[in-house]
Every structure is written in C-alpha cells, then in structure tokens.
PDB file of C-alpha atoms and ligand atoms in Angstrom:
ATOM      1  CA  UNK A  12      40.745  11.878  -6.227  1.00 48.00           C
ATOM      2  CA  UNK A  13      40.391  12.707  -9.896  1.00 61.00           C
ATOM      3  CA  UNK A  14      37.739  10.526 -11.506  1.00 80.00           C
ATOM      4  CA  UNK A  15      39.244   7.993 -13.870  1.00 90.00           C
ATOM      5  CA  UNK A  16      36.335   8.110 -16.265  1.00 96.00           C
ATOM      6  CA  UNK A  17      33.980  10.871 -17.365  1.00 96.00           C
ATOM      7  CA  UNK A  18      30.601  10.661 -15.590  1.00 96.00           C
ATOM      8  CA  UNK A  19      28.666   9.415 -18.620  1.00 97.00           C
ATOM      9  CA  UNK A  20      30.743   6.203 -18.605  1.00 97.00           C
ATOM     10  CA  UNK A  21      30.004   3.290 -16.334  1.00 96.00           C
ATOM     11  CA  UNK A  22      31.864  -0.019 -16.228  1.00 97.00           C
ATOM     12  CA  UNK A  23      30.206  -3.101 -14.785  1.00 98.00           C
ATOM     13  CA  UNK A  24      33.211  -5.188 -13.787  1.00 97.00           C
ATOM     14  CA  UNK A  25      32.184  -8.822 -14.188  1.00 97.00           C
ATOM     15  CA  UNK A  26      34.023 -12.095 -13.714  1.00 88.00           C
ATOM     16  CA  UNK A  27      35.905 -14.385 -16.089  1.00 87.00           C
ATOM     17  CA  UNK A  28      32.855 -16.096 -17.517  1.00 93.00           C
ATOM     18  CA  UNK A  29      31.266 -12.780 -18.496  1.00 97.00           C
ATOM     19  CA  UNK A  30      33.290  -9.940 -19.975  1.00 98.00           C
ATOM     20  CA  UNK A  31      32.944  -6.452 -18.489  1.00 98.00           C
ATOM     21  CA  UNK A  32      30.018  -4.355 -19.718  1.00 98.00           C
ATOM     22  CA  UNK A  33      30.764  -0.738 -20.564  1.00 98.00           C
ATOM     23  CA  UNK A  34      27.909   1.737 -20.679  1.00 98.00           C
ATOM     24  CA  UNK A  35      28.334   5.024 -22.541  1.00 98.00           C
ATOM     25  CA  UNK A  36      25.444   7.368 -21.847  1.00 98.00           C
ATOM     26  CA  UNK A  37      24.369  10.269 -23.985  1.00 98.00           C
ATOM     27  CA  UNK A  38      21.133  12.142 -24.823  1.00 96.00           C
ATOM     28  CA  UNK A  39      21.791  10.974 -28.399  1.00 95.00           C
ATOM     29  CA  UNK A  40      21.351   7.349 -27.312  1.00 98.00           C
ATOM     30  CA  UNK A  41      23.041   5.047 -24.818  1.00 98.00           C
ATOM     31  CA  UNK A  42      25.575   2.482 -26.043  1.00 98.00           C
ATOM     32  CA  UNK A  43      26.614  -0.785 -24.381  1.00 98.00           C
ATOM     33  CA  UNK A  44      29.948  -2.409 -25.199  1.00 98.00           C
ATOM     34  CA  UNK A  45      30.033  -6.210 -24.715  1.00 98.00           C
ATOM     35  CA  UNK A  46      27.233  -8.204 -23.154  1.00 98.00           C
ATOM     36  CA  UNK A  47      28.775 -11.079 -21.134  1.00 98.00           C
ATOM     37  CA  UNK A  48      28.181 -14.819 -21.282  1.00 97.00           C
ATOM     38  CA  UNK A  49      24.824 -16.292 -22.241  1.00 97.00           C
ATOM     39  CA  UNK A  50      24.199 -17.975 -18.872  1.00 96.00           C
ATOM     40  CA  UNK A  51      24.549 -14.569 -17.197  1.00 97.00           C
ATOM     41  CA  UNK A  52      22.356 -12.727 -19.714  1.00 97.00           C
ATOM     42  CA  UNK A  53      19.430 -12.210 -17.280  1.00 97.00           C
ATOM     43  CA  UNK A  54      21.849 -10.707 -14.732  1.00 97.00           C
ATOM     44  CA  UNK A  55      23.444  -8.488 -17.389  1.00 98.00           C
ATOM     45  CA  UNK A  56      19.983  -7.254 -18.301  1.00 98.00           C
ATOM     46  CA  UNK A  57      19.230  -6.590 -14.624  1.00 97.00           C
ATOM     47  CA  UNK A  58      22.455  -4.562 -14.283  1.00 97.00           C
ATOM     48  CA  UNK A  59      21.499  -2.587 -17.356  1.00 97.00           C
ATOM     49  CA  UNK A  60      18.047  -1.850 -15.920  1.00 97.00           C
ATOM     50  CA  UNK A  61      19.452  -0.893 -12.510  1.00 97.00           C
ATOM     51  CA  UNK A  62      19.893   2.677 -11.236  1.00 93.00           C
ATOM     52  CA  UNK A  63      23.622   2.602 -12.024  1.00 92.00           C
ATOM     53  CA  UNK A  64      22.673   1.427 -15.493  1.00 96.00           C
ATOM     54  CA  UNK A  65      19.877   2.814 -17.622  1.00 97.00           C
ATOM     55  CA  UNK A  66      16.961   2.619 -15.210  1.00 96.00           C
ATOM     56  CA  UNK A  67      13.911   3.123 -17.410  1.00 95.00           C
ATOM     57  CA  UNK A  68      15.815   4.635 -20.328  1.00 98.00           C
ATOM     58  CA  UNK A  69      16.244   2.907 -23.684  1.00 98.00           C
ATOM     59  CA  UNK A  70      19.454   1.424 -25.075  1.00 98.00           C
ATOM     60  CA  UNK A  71      20.347   2.676 -28.552  1.00 98.00           C
ATOM     61  CA  UNK A  72      23.077   0.239 -29.561  1.00 98.00           C
ATOM     62  CA  UNK A  73      25.075  -2.849 -28.630  1.00 98.00           C
ATOM     63  CA  UNK A  74      28.750  -2.871 -29.650  1.00 98.00           C
ATOM     64  CA  UNK A  75      31.141  -5.834 -29.434  1.00 98.00           C
ATOM     65  CA  UNK A  76      34.940  -5.664 -29.216  1.00 98.00           C
ATOM     66  CA  UNK A  77      35.095  -9.171 -30.677  1.00 98.00           C
ATOM     67  CA  UNK A  78      32.850 -12.172 -31.071  1.00 98.00           C
ATOM     68  CA  UNK A  79      33.719 -14.663 -28.342  1.00 98.00           C
ATOM     69  CA  UNK A  80      31.029 -16.190 -26.154  1.00 98.00           C
ATOM     70  CA  UNK A  81      31.885 -14.161 -23.042  1.00 98.00           C
ATOM     71  CA  UNK A  82      31.469 -10.874 -24.960  1.00 98.00           C
ATOM     72  CA  UNK A  83      28.436 -11.615 -27.186  1.00 98.00           C
ATOM     73  CA  UNK A  84      26.452 -13.998 -24.976  1.00 98.00           C
ATOM     74  CA  UNK A  85      23.921 -11.367 -23.903  1.00 98.00           C
ATOM     75  CA  UNK A  86      23.484  -9.815 -27.370  1.00 98.00           C
ATOM     76  CA  UNK A  87      20.285 -11.682 -28.269  1.00 98.00           C
ATOM     77  CA  UNK A  88      18.629 -11.188 -24.857  1.00 98.00           C
ATOM     78  CA  UNK A  89      19.483  -7.487 -24.654  1.00 98.00           C
ATOM     79  CA  UNK A  90      18.492  -6.853 -28.251  1.00 98.00           C
ATOM     80  CA  UNK A  91      15.137  -8.522 -27.573  1.00 98.00           C
ATOM     81  CA  UNK A  92      14.633  -6.337 -24.490  1.00 98.00           C
ATOM     82  CA  UNK A  93      15.565  -3.013 -26.127  1.00 98.00           C
ATOM     83  CA  UNK A  94      15.035  -3.555 -29.850  1.00 98.00           C
ATOM     84  CA  UNK A  95      18.427  -1.997 -30.567  1.00 98.00           C
ATOM     85  CA  UNK A  96      20.933  -2.761 -33.345  1.00 98.00           C
ATOM     86  CA  UNK A  97      24.157  -4.748 -32.857  1.00 98.00           C
ATOM     87  CA  UNK A  98      27.418  -3.328 -34.226  1.00 98.00           C
ATOM     88  CA  UNK A  99      30.543  -5.471 -34.411  1.00 98.00           C
ATOM     89  CA  UNK A 100      33.956  -5.591 -36.089  1.00 98.00           C
ATOM     90  CA  UNK A 101      34.089  -5.966 -39.852  1.00 98.00           C
ATOM     91  CA  UNK A 102      36.356  -9.013 -39.595  1.00 97.00           C
ATOM     92  CA  UNK A 103      33.832 -10.830 -37.385  1.00 97.00           C
ATOM     93  CA  UNK A 104      30.672 -10.034 -39.346  1.00 98.00           C
ATOM     94  CA  UNK A 105      30.976 -12.901 -41.902  1.00 98.00           C
ATOM     95  CA  UNK A 106      31.468 -15.420 -39.082  1.00 98.00           C
ATOM     96  CA  UNK A 107      28.307 -14.209 -37.349  1.00 98.00           C
ATOM     97  CA  UNK A 108      26.352 -14.126 -40.616  1.00 98.00           C
ATOM     98  CA  UNK A 109      27.354 -17.726 -41.394  1.00 98.00           C
ATOM     99  CA  UNK A 110      27.168 -18.619 -37.685  1.00 98.00           C
ATOM    100  CA  UNK A 111      30.529 -20.338 -38.031  1.00 98.00           C
ATOM    101  CA  UNK A 112      30.618 -22.079 -34.663  1.00 97.00           C
ATOM    102  CA  UNK A 113      34.161 -23.325 -35.205  1.00 97.00           C
ATOM    103  CA  UNK A 114      35.715 -19.951 -36.052  1.00 97.00           C
ATOM    104  CA  UNK A 115      33.653 -18.322 -33.279  1.00 98.00           C
ATOM    105  CA  UNK A 116      34.966 -20.866 -30.743  1.00 98.00           C
ATOM    106  CA  UNK A 117      31.420 -21.913 -29.807  1.00 98.00           C
ATOM    107  CA  UNK A 118      30.697 -25.670 -29.976  1.00 96.00           C
ATOM    108  CA  UNK A 119      34.332 -26.053 -31.085  1.00 98.00           C
ATOM    109  CA  UNK A 120      35.389 -24.817 -27.611  1.00 98.00           C
ATOM    110  CA  UNK A 121      32.298 -26.214 -25.838  1.00 97.00           C
ATOM    111  CA  UNK A 122      30.929 -22.705 -25.304  1.00 97.00           C
ATOM    112  CA  UNK A 123      27.438 -21.396 -25.982  1.00 96.00           C
ATOM    113  CA  UNK A 124      25.695 -18.257 -27.097  1.00 97.00           C
ATOM    114  CA  UNK A 125      22.250 -17.347 -28.445  1.00 97.00           C
ATOM    115  CA  UNK A 126      22.236 -16.581 -32.146  1.00 98.00           C
ATOM    116  CA  UNK A 127      21.825 -13.002 -33.339  1.00 98.00           C
ATOM    117  CA  UNK A 128      22.355 -11.040 -36.573  1.00 97.00           C
ATOM    118  CA  UNK A 129      24.770  -8.228 -37.474  1.00 98.00           C
ATOM    119  CA  UNK A 130      23.082  -4.851 -37.950  1.00 98.00           C
ATOM    120  CA  UNK A 131      26.137  -2.638 -38.385  1.00 98.00           C
ATOM    121  CA  UNK A 132      29.761  -3.314 -39.268  1.00 98.00           C
ATOM    122  CA  UNK A 133      32.596  -1.407 -37.527  1.00 98.00           C
ATOM    123  CA  UNK A 134      35.667  -0.782 -39.661  1.00 98.00           C
ATOM    124  CA  UNK A 135      39.186  -0.354 -38.339  1.00 98.00           C
ATOM    125  CA  UNK A 136      40.112   3.329 -38.535  1.00 98.00           C
ATOM    126  CA  UNK A 137      36.516   4.512 -38.215  1.00 98.00           C
ATOM    127  CA  UNK A 138      35.437   7.012 -35.564  1.00 98.00           C
ATOM    128  CA  UNK A 139      32.268   6.791 -33.485  1.00 98.00           C
ATOM    129  CA  UNK A 140      30.468   9.160 -31.157  1.00 98.00           C
ATOM    130  CA  UNK A 141      29.383   7.080 -28.189  1.00 98.00           C
ATOM    131  CA  UNK A 142      28.523   8.641 -24.835  1.00 98.00           C
ATOM    132  CA  UNK A 143      29.331  12.097 -26.247  1.00 97.00           C
ATOM    133  CA  UNK A 144      32.921  10.974 -26.679  1.00 98.00           C
ATOM    134  CA  UNK A 145      34.866  10.258 -29.811  1.00 98.00           C
ATOM    135  CA  UNK A 146      36.099   6.653 -30.125  1.00 98.00           C
ATOM    136  CA  UNK A 147      38.559   5.439 -32.724  1.00 98.00           C
ATOM    137  CA  UNK A 148      38.150   1.792 -33.694  1.00 98.00           C
ATOM    138  CA  UNK A 149      41.599   0.209 -33.999  1.00 98.00           C
ATOM    139  CA  UNK A 150      42.463  -3.226 -35.334  1.00 98.00           C
ATOM    140  CA  UNK A 151      43.764  -5.462 -32.523  1.00 98.00           C
ATOM    141  CA  UNK A 152      44.380  -8.980 -33.867  1.00 98.00           C
ATOM    142  CA  UNK A 153      46.003 -11.740 -31.819  1.00 98.00           C
ATOM    143  CA  UNK A 154      43.656 -13.376 -29.294  1.00 98.00           C
ATOM    144  CA  UNK A 155      40.963 -12.816 -31.908  1.00 98.00           C
ATOM    145  CA  UNK A 156      42.132 -11.992 -35.412  1.00 98.00           C
ATOM    146  CA  UNK A 157      39.111  -9.757 -36.097  1.00 98.00           C
ATOM    147  CA  UNK A 158      39.065  -7.871 -32.787  1.00 98.00           C
ATOM    148  CA  UNK A 159      38.885  -4.106 -32.399  1.00 98.00           C
ATOM    149  CA  UNK A 160      39.823  -1.892 -29.466  1.00 98.00           C
ATOM    150  CA  UNK A 161      38.331   1.571 -28.962  1.00 98.00           C
ATOM    151  CA  UNK A 162      40.390   4.626 -28.014  1.00 98.00           C
ATOM    152  CA  UNK A 163      39.248   8.041 -26.881  1.00 98.00           C
ATOM    153  CA  UNK A 164      42.118  10.512 -27.540  1.00 98.00           C
ATOM    154  CA  UNK A 165      40.636  13.319 -25.411  1.00 97.00           C
ATOM    155  CA  UNK A 166      40.814  11.386 -22.115  1.00 97.00           C
ATOM    156  CA  UNK A 167      43.245   8.745 -23.444  1.00 98.00           C
ATOM    157  CA  UNK A 168      40.879   5.941 -22.459  1.00 98.00           C
ATOM    158  CA  UNK A 169      41.387   2.551 -24.085  1.00 98.00           C
ATOM    159  CA  UNK A 170      38.644  -0.074 -24.213  1.00 98.00           C
ATOM    160  CA  UNK A 171      40.967  -3.012 -24.787  1.00 98.00           C
ATOM    161  CA  UNK A 172      38.699  -6.075 -24.895  1.00 98.00           C
ATOM    162  CA  UNK A 173      40.888  -9.175 -24.578  1.00 98.00           C
ATOM    163  CA  UNK A 174      43.903  -7.607 -26.321  1.00 98.00           C
ATOM    164  CA  UNK A 175      45.343  -6.315 -23.028  1.00 98.00           C
ATOM    165  CA  UNK A 176      44.407  -7.038 -19.424  1.00 98.00           C
ATOM    166  CA  UNK A 177      46.169  -5.813 -16.319  1.00 98.00           C
ATOM    167  CA  UNK A 178      47.834  -9.215 -16.198  1.00 97.00           C
ATOM    168  CA  UNK A 179      48.030 -10.802 -19.626  1.00 98.00           C
ATOM    169  CA  UNK A 180      45.515 -11.108 -22.459  1.00 98.00           C
ATOM    170  CA  UNK A 181      43.094 -13.596 -23.946  1.00 98.00           C
ATOM    171  CA  UNK A 182      44.352 -17.005 -25.046  1.00 98.00           C
ATOM    172  CA  UNK A 183      46.226 -17.110 -28.332  1.00 98.00           C
ATOM    173  CA  UNK A 184      46.481 -19.878 -30.898  1.00 98.00           C
ATOM    174  CA  UNK A 185      49.902 -21.545 -31.276  1.00 98.00           C
ATOM    175  CA  UNK A 186      51.799 -21.143 -34.541  1.00 97.00           C
ATOM    176  CA  UNK A 187      51.094 -24.767 -35.451  1.00 97.00           C
ATOM    177  CA  UNK A 188      47.410 -23.835 -35.752  1.00 97.00           C
ATOM    178  CA  UNK A 189      47.525 -20.146 -36.735  1.00 98.00           C
ATOM    179  CA  UNK A 190      50.999 -18.872 -37.700  1.00 98.00           C
ATOM    180  CA  UNK A 191      49.709 -15.274 -37.627  1.00 98.00           C
ATOM    181  CA  UNK A 192      48.306 -15.162 -34.082  1.00 98.00           C
ATOM    182  CA  UNK A 193      51.397 -14.717 -31.884  1.00 98.00           C
ATOM    183  CA  UNK A 194      53.085 -12.219 -34.262  1.00 98.00           C
ATOM    184  CA  UNK A 195      49.813 -10.276 -34.437  1.00 98.00           C
ATOM    185  CA  UNK A 196      49.674 -10.259 -30.642  1.00 98.00           C
ATOM    186  CA  UNK A 197      53.045  -8.513 -30.489  1.00 98.00           C
ATOM    187  CA  UNK A 198      52.071  -6.025 -33.196  1.00 98.00           C
ATOM    188  CA  UNK A 199      48.884  -5.213 -31.289  1.00 98.00           C
ATOM    189  CA  UNK A 200      50.859  -4.591 -28.089  1.00 98.00           C
ATOM    190  CA  UNK A 201      53.099  -2.200 -30.082  1.00 98.00           C
ATOM    191  CA  UNK A 202      50.030  -0.405 -31.381  1.00 98.00           C
ATOM    192  CA  UNK A 203      48.595  -0.100 -27.859  1.00 98.00           C
ATOM    193  CA  UNK A 204      51.924   1.083 -26.414  1.00 98.00           C
ATOM    194  CA  UNK A 205      51.999   3.924 -28.952  1.00 98.00           C
ATOM    195  CA  UNK A 206      48.580   5.149 -27.761  1.00 98.00           C
ATOM    196  CA  UNK A 207      49.981   6.076 -24.342  1.00 97.00           C
ATOM    197  CA  UNK A 208      46.625   5.328 -22.702  1.00 98.00           C
ATOM    198  CA  UNK A 209      45.945   6.958 -19.320  1.00 97.00           C
ATOM    199  CA  UNK A 210      43.155   4.545 -18.411  1.00 98.00           C
ATOM    200  CA  UNK A 211      42.519   1.025 -19.690  1.00 98.00           C
ATOM    201  CA  UNK A 212      39.111  -0.652 -19.467  1.00 98.00           C
ATOM    202  CA  UNK A 213      39.917  -4.316 -20.065  1.00 98.00           C
ATOM    203  CA  UNK A 214      37.498  -7.035 -21.124  1.00 98.00           C
ATOM    204  CA  UNK A 215      38.074  -8.732 -17.768  1.00 97.00           C
ATOM    205  CA  UNK A 216      39.230  -7.371 -14.403  1.00 97.00           C
ATOM    206  CA  UNK A 217      39.247  -3.890 -12.886  1.00 97.00           C
ATOM    207  CA  UNK A 218      39.880  -0.669 -14.774  1.00 97.00           C
ATOM    208  CA  UNK A 219      43.584   0.206 -14.478  1.00 98.00           C
ATOM    209  CA  UNK A 220      45.909   3.134 -15.094  1.00 98.00           C
ATOM    210  CA  UNK A 221      49.377   1.599 -15.238  1.00 98.00           C
ATOM    211  CA  UNK A 222      49.320   0.586 -18.882  1.00 98.00           C
ATOM    212  CA  UNK A 223      53.125   0.490 -19.024  1.00 98.00           C
ATOM    213  CA  UNK A 224      53.363  -2.272 -16.403  1.00 98.00           C
ATOM    214  CA  UNK A 225      50.526  -4.220 -18.010  1.00 98.00           C
ATOM    215  CA  UNK A 226      52.290  -3.956 -21.362  1.00 98.00           C
ATOM    216  CA  UNK A 227      55.585  -5.113 -19.836  1.00 98.00           C
ATOM    217  CA  UNK A 228      53.850  -8.238 -18.474  1.00 98.00           C
ATOM    218  CA  UNK A 229      52.100  -8.822 -21.798  1.00 98.00           C
ATOM    219  CA  UNK A 230      55.379  -8.478 -23.720  1.00 98.00           C
ATOM    220  CA  UNK A 231      57.093 -10.939 -21.357  1.00 98.00           C
ATOM    221  CA  UNK A 232      54.340 -13.481 -21.945  1.00 98.00           C
ATOM    222  CA  UNK A 233      54.544 -12.915 -25.697  1.00 98.00           C
ATOM    223  CA  UNK A 234      58.323 -13.401 -25.692  1.00 98.00           C
ATOM    224  CA  UNK A 235      57.844 -16.751 -23.922  1.00 98.00           C
ATOM    225  CA  UNK A 236      55.111 -17.707 -26.391  1.00 98.00           C
ATOM    226  CA  UNK A 237      57.357 -16.836 -29.341  1.00 98.00           C
ATOM    227  CA  UNK A 238      59.931 -19.438 -28.376  1.00 97.00           C
ATOM    228  CA  UNK A 239      57.662 -22.215 -27.105  1.00 97.00           C
ATOM    229  CA  UNK A 240      54.587 -23.224 -29.113  1.00 97.00           C
ATOM    230  CA  UNK A 241      53.725 -26.017 -26.663  1.00 98.00           C
ATOM    231  CA  UNK A 242      53.511 -23.401 -23.916  1.00 97.00           C
ATOM    232  CA  UNK A 243      51.029 -21.395 -26.010  1.00 98.00           C
ATOM    233  CA  UNK A 244      48.921 -24.534 -26.424  1.00 98.00           C
ATOM    234  CA  UNK A 245      49.072 -25.479 -22.725  1.00 98.00           C
ATOM    235  CA  UNK A 246      48.048 -21.962 -21.743  1.00 98.00           C
ATOM    236  CA  UNK A 247      45.112 -22.015 -24.177  1.00 98.00           C
ATOM    237  CA  UNK A 248      43.962 -25.435 -22.942  1.00 98.00           C
ATOM    238  CA  UNK A 249      44.102 -24.345 -19.299  1.00 98.00           C
ATOM    239  CA  UNK A 250      42.092 -21.206 -20.046  1.00 97.00           C
ATOM    240  CA  UNK A 251      39.492 -23.241 -21.945  1.00 97.00           C
ATOM    241  CA  UNK A 252      39.148 -25.802 -19.183  1.00 98.00           C
ATOM    242  CA  UNK A 253      38.872 -23.116 -16.498  1.00 96.00           C
ATOM    243  CA  UNK A 254      36.151 -21.407 -18.529  1.00 96.00           C
ATOM    244  CA  UNK A 255      34.242 -24.705 -18.833  1.00 96.00           C
ATOM    245  CA  UNK A 256      34.506 -25.274 -15.080  1.00 96.00           C
ATOM    246  CA  UNK A 257      33.300 -21.750 -14.315  1.00 95.00           C
ATOM    247  CA  UNK A 258      30.334 -22.401 -16.592  1.00 94.00           C
ATOM    248  CA  UNK A 259      29.292 -25.795 -15.254  1.00 93.00           C
ATOM    249  CA  UNK A 260      30.757 -25.402 -11.732  1.00 93.00           C
ATOM    250  CA  UNK A 261      32.166 -28.930 -11.521  1.00 93.00           C
ATOM    251  CA  UNK A 262      33.178 -31.824 -13.712  1.00 97.00           C
ATOM    252  CA  UNK A 263      33.752 -35.465 -12.737  1.00 97.00           C
ATOM    253  CA  UNK A 264      37.523 -35.949 -12.899  1.00 96.00           C
ATOM    254  CA  UNK A 265      37.017 -39.363 -14.516  1.00 97.00           C
ATOM    255  CA  UNK A 266      35.247 -37.718 -17.473  1.00 97.00           C
ATOM    256  CA  UNK A 267      38.079 -35.333 -18.319  1.00 98.00           C
ATOM    257  CA  UNK A 268      40.068 -37.639 -20.668  1.00 98.00           C
ATOM    258  CA  UNK A 269      36.955 -38.292 -22.784  1.00 98.00           C
ATOM    259  CA  UNK A 270      36.138 -34.578 -22.684  1.00 98.00           C
ATOM    260  CA  UNK A 271      39.534 -33.434 -24.020  1.00 98.00           C
ATOM    261  CA  UNK A 272      39.214 -36.072 -26.735  1.00 98.00           C
ATOM    262  CA  UNK A 273      35.680 -35.048 -27.705  1.00 98.00           C
ATOM    263  CA  UNK A 274      35.871 -31.229 -27.815  1.00 98.00           C
ATOM    264  CA  UNK A 275      37.455 -30.057 -31.065  1.00 98.00           C
ATOM    265  CA  UNK A 276      39.586 -27.212 -29.765  1.00 98.00           C
ATOM    266  CA  UNK A 277      41.155 -29.411 -27.064  1.00 98.00           C
ATOM    267  CA  UNK A 278      41.734 -32.177 -29.590  1.00 98.00           C
ATOM    268  CA  UNK A 279      43.295 -29.850 -32.181  1.00 98.00           C
ATOM    269  CA  UNK A 280      45.577 -28.001 -29.731  1.00 98.00           C
ATOM    270  CA  UNK A 281      46.789 -31.307 -28.346  1.00 98.00           C
ATOM    271  CA  UNK A 282      47.333 -32.860 -31.780  1.00 98.00           C
ATOM    272  CA  UNK A 283      49.187 -29.797 -33.105  1.00 98.00           C
ATOM    273  CA  UNK A 284      51.514 -29.109 -30.173  1.00 98.00           C
ATOM    274  CA  UNK A 285      51.486 -31.673 -27.360  1.00 98.00           C
ATOM    275  CA  UNK A 286      50.553 -35.072 -28.842  1.00 98.00           C
ATOM    276  CA  UNK A 287      49.604 -36.571 -25.483  1.00 98.00           C
ATOM    277  CA  UNK A 288      47.211 -39.422 -24.855  1.00 98.00           C
ATOM    278  CA  UNK A 289      43.866 -38.051 -23.552  1.00 98.00           C
ATOM    279  CA  UNK A 290      44.487 -39.258 -19.997  1.00 98.00           C
ATOM    280  CA  UNK A 291      47.996 -37.757 -20.022  1.00 98.00           C
ATOM    281  CA  UNK A 292      46.611 -34.434 -21.244  1.00 98.00           C
ATOM    282  CA  UNK A 293      43.889 -34.505 -18.576  1.00 98.00           C
ATOM    283  CA  UNK A 294      46.542 -35.202 -15.903  1.00 97.00           C
ATOM    284  CA  UNK A 295      48.779 -32.405 -17.124  1.00 98.00           C
ATOM    285  CA  UNK A 296      45.974 -29.826 -17.155  1.00 98.00           C
ATOM    286  CA  UNK A 297      44.701 -30.778 -13.703  1.00 97.00           C
ATOM    287  CA  UNK A 298      48.212 -30.759 -12.254  1.00 97.00           C
ATOM    288  CA  UNK A 299      49.125 -27.360 -13.685  1.00 97.00           C
ATOM    289  CA  UNK A 300      45.788 -25.753 -12.828  1.00 97.00           C
ATOM    290  CA  UNK A 301      45.887 -27.134  -9.280  1.00 97.00           C
ATOM    291  CA  UNK A 302      49.440 -25.842  -8.827  1.00 97.00           C
ATOM    292  CA  UNK A 303      48.310 -22.400 -10.004  1.00 95.00           C
ATOM    293  CA  UNK A 304      45.457 -22.558  -7.489  1.00 96.00           C
ATOM    294  CA  UNK A 305      42.807 -22.342 -10.225  1.00 95.00           C
ATOM    295  CA  UNK A 306      41.112 -25.691  -9.534  1.00 96.00           C
ATOM    296  CA  UNK A 307      40.786 -28.202  -6.746  1.00 96.00           C
ATOM    297  CA  UNK A 308      39.443 -31.742  -6.462  1.00 95.00           C
ATOM    298  CA  UNK A 309      36.541 -32.627  -4.186  1.00 95.00           C
ATOM    299  CA  UNK A 310      35.012 -36.123  -4.041  1.00 95.00           C
ATOM    300  CA  UNK A 311      36.222 -36.958  -7.523  1.00 95.00           C
ATOM    301  CA  UNK A 312      35.000 -33.655  -9.004  1.00 97.00           C
ATOM    302  CA  UNK A 313      37.131 -30.946 -10.496  1.00 97.00           C
ATOM    303  CA  UNK A 314      35.919 -27.537  -9.244  1.00 96.00           C
ATOM    304  CA  UNK A 315      37.093 -23.984  -9.956  1.00 94.00           C
ATOM    305  CA  UNK A 316      38.519 -22.065  -6.988  1.00 90.00           C
TER     306      UNK A 316
HETATM  307 ZN1   ZN B   8      37.866 -13.248 -26.249  1.00 52.97          ZN
END
C-alpha cells in the first residue's frame, strides 16, 4: 500500500470533543496543527510526548486552523510545556486579542478554553514551510468566517479543519443570524473542489482520500441549508447540545429547557429561526438526537451514545 502521508507527518485522530492533532516534523522545528479541547489538554500533551509524537524533542510552533474551543483548547497547556509561539489566522487574531468570548463561541456556546495570546498571524495566500513541506494558507469561511485550510500542492494534501469532513462540515450560522455564512460555505466548497486534493486530513474523523464523494455530500447539505434556514438552526443546535453532552457526559433532562433558555447561542438560534418555547425546543432537540442515535435517556439523564 502506498503511504497516504509522507513519513514526517503524523495525525492523531481524536474524537468530536477534541479536533485532530496534526504533527509536522522537521529538523528545522516541529509544528503542531490544532490542539483539541481544554478538558483533554493533558492527554493531548501526553500524545505529543509519546514515541509516535515528539518523544523528548521540542515543539517549535502551534498552528490553528480556526479558533473554536475544540481546536484551541490545548494551546495554553502546550505552549506552557514547550515555550513555543502560537500562529493563527489573521481573521481570528483580533477576537483572541480581545478575548471575545461571544464571537469565539466560548461562554456564548457554553464551551471553555484556557486563555492564550497570538504570537504570529497567518494570512490567506501565504506559504509556510512546515515539516519540510510547503503549505499554502487558503481562506475557508463558512463554519468559521476567519478559518484557513492548508494545502500542500506537491502531495495534494489538504488540512481542511472544519470546512470539510468526510461526512459534512462544522455547524454553520443561519442567514437570520449571519447572512454571509451559508453562501461562504458554498464558495469554500468550490475552492476546495478546485484543489483536487488526493488526501484530506479533516478536523474530525479519519484521514480520507475520496474528496469528490465528501464534497458531493457537503454540497447536498449546503443545498438543503440554502432553502431552509430553520434546518440550519436545528442542525447547529443539535451539534451544540451533543458537544455539551460529550463534555459533561450527562445532563438531567429536566434541566434542558432552562439550559436552552440560559445559553446565548441556543437562545439566539431559537429566537432567530424557530421561535419555540424552551420546553418545546428541548423536546425537539431530544427527539431528533434520539432518532439519529446520538443521545439516549437513562434515569432522567440525557447521555451521549
Ligand atoms: Zn470549529
């Protein structure tokens, strides 16, 4: 079998709470792309220090595809351990500098991360030598309006973050909240399609090679989103609730109506697109997530499956 990735690349495939960690090794300095969720930061550090990771060697740089909690959560811990700089997309840098917890979907989405500072800004169109490979930083707005993806033309490897997964992409804001998000999602898919990537390293899930099929699924989802804003909102709410459940493991079912009323992103998505009473919204989310097999109910607790 031909290796999918050159030997100096290693991907730690994580779960849905922590984004994948991509290690690019080089005698010029090792680079880590995305650091997972804050609760998993000690485990991310352990992976990095393992034999498959860096062992005893230093880390030269942390890079982020975008600044959501499941991609930046280990930044502070790993920076403390290695004393290395953090480089992130130009569009995200002001949000990190101000620590804008609403725009970063932190307390606004009931998600956490340890605070850190920006050391280096990555501009769209710039080229970087990481792991002895050339990576082009390309603007990939949609799920996150400031996101970048990284493409290596030599091996046609795409590090796609949450702009393209094997089955879908990261949640998108409905038009009623951000009119630019769904159109940007389509434009980003067009940009990715034109790259003709041979291998895609997504932010979540296994590395995959059939980019065309992944794009077809992503386009189908986008087409549905374009005609149904309420569907975009329901999808976003279900993703957010699943993330919360993965983080805290279980939630009393009786607390869910108050929860969706209290947390800003739930409240705003509901007010903009669904306009349901909190208990109706809670019912809808539980019903749809249970039908999809994503959650179940045990002794009055909602648990992820
Ligand atoms: Zn994200």
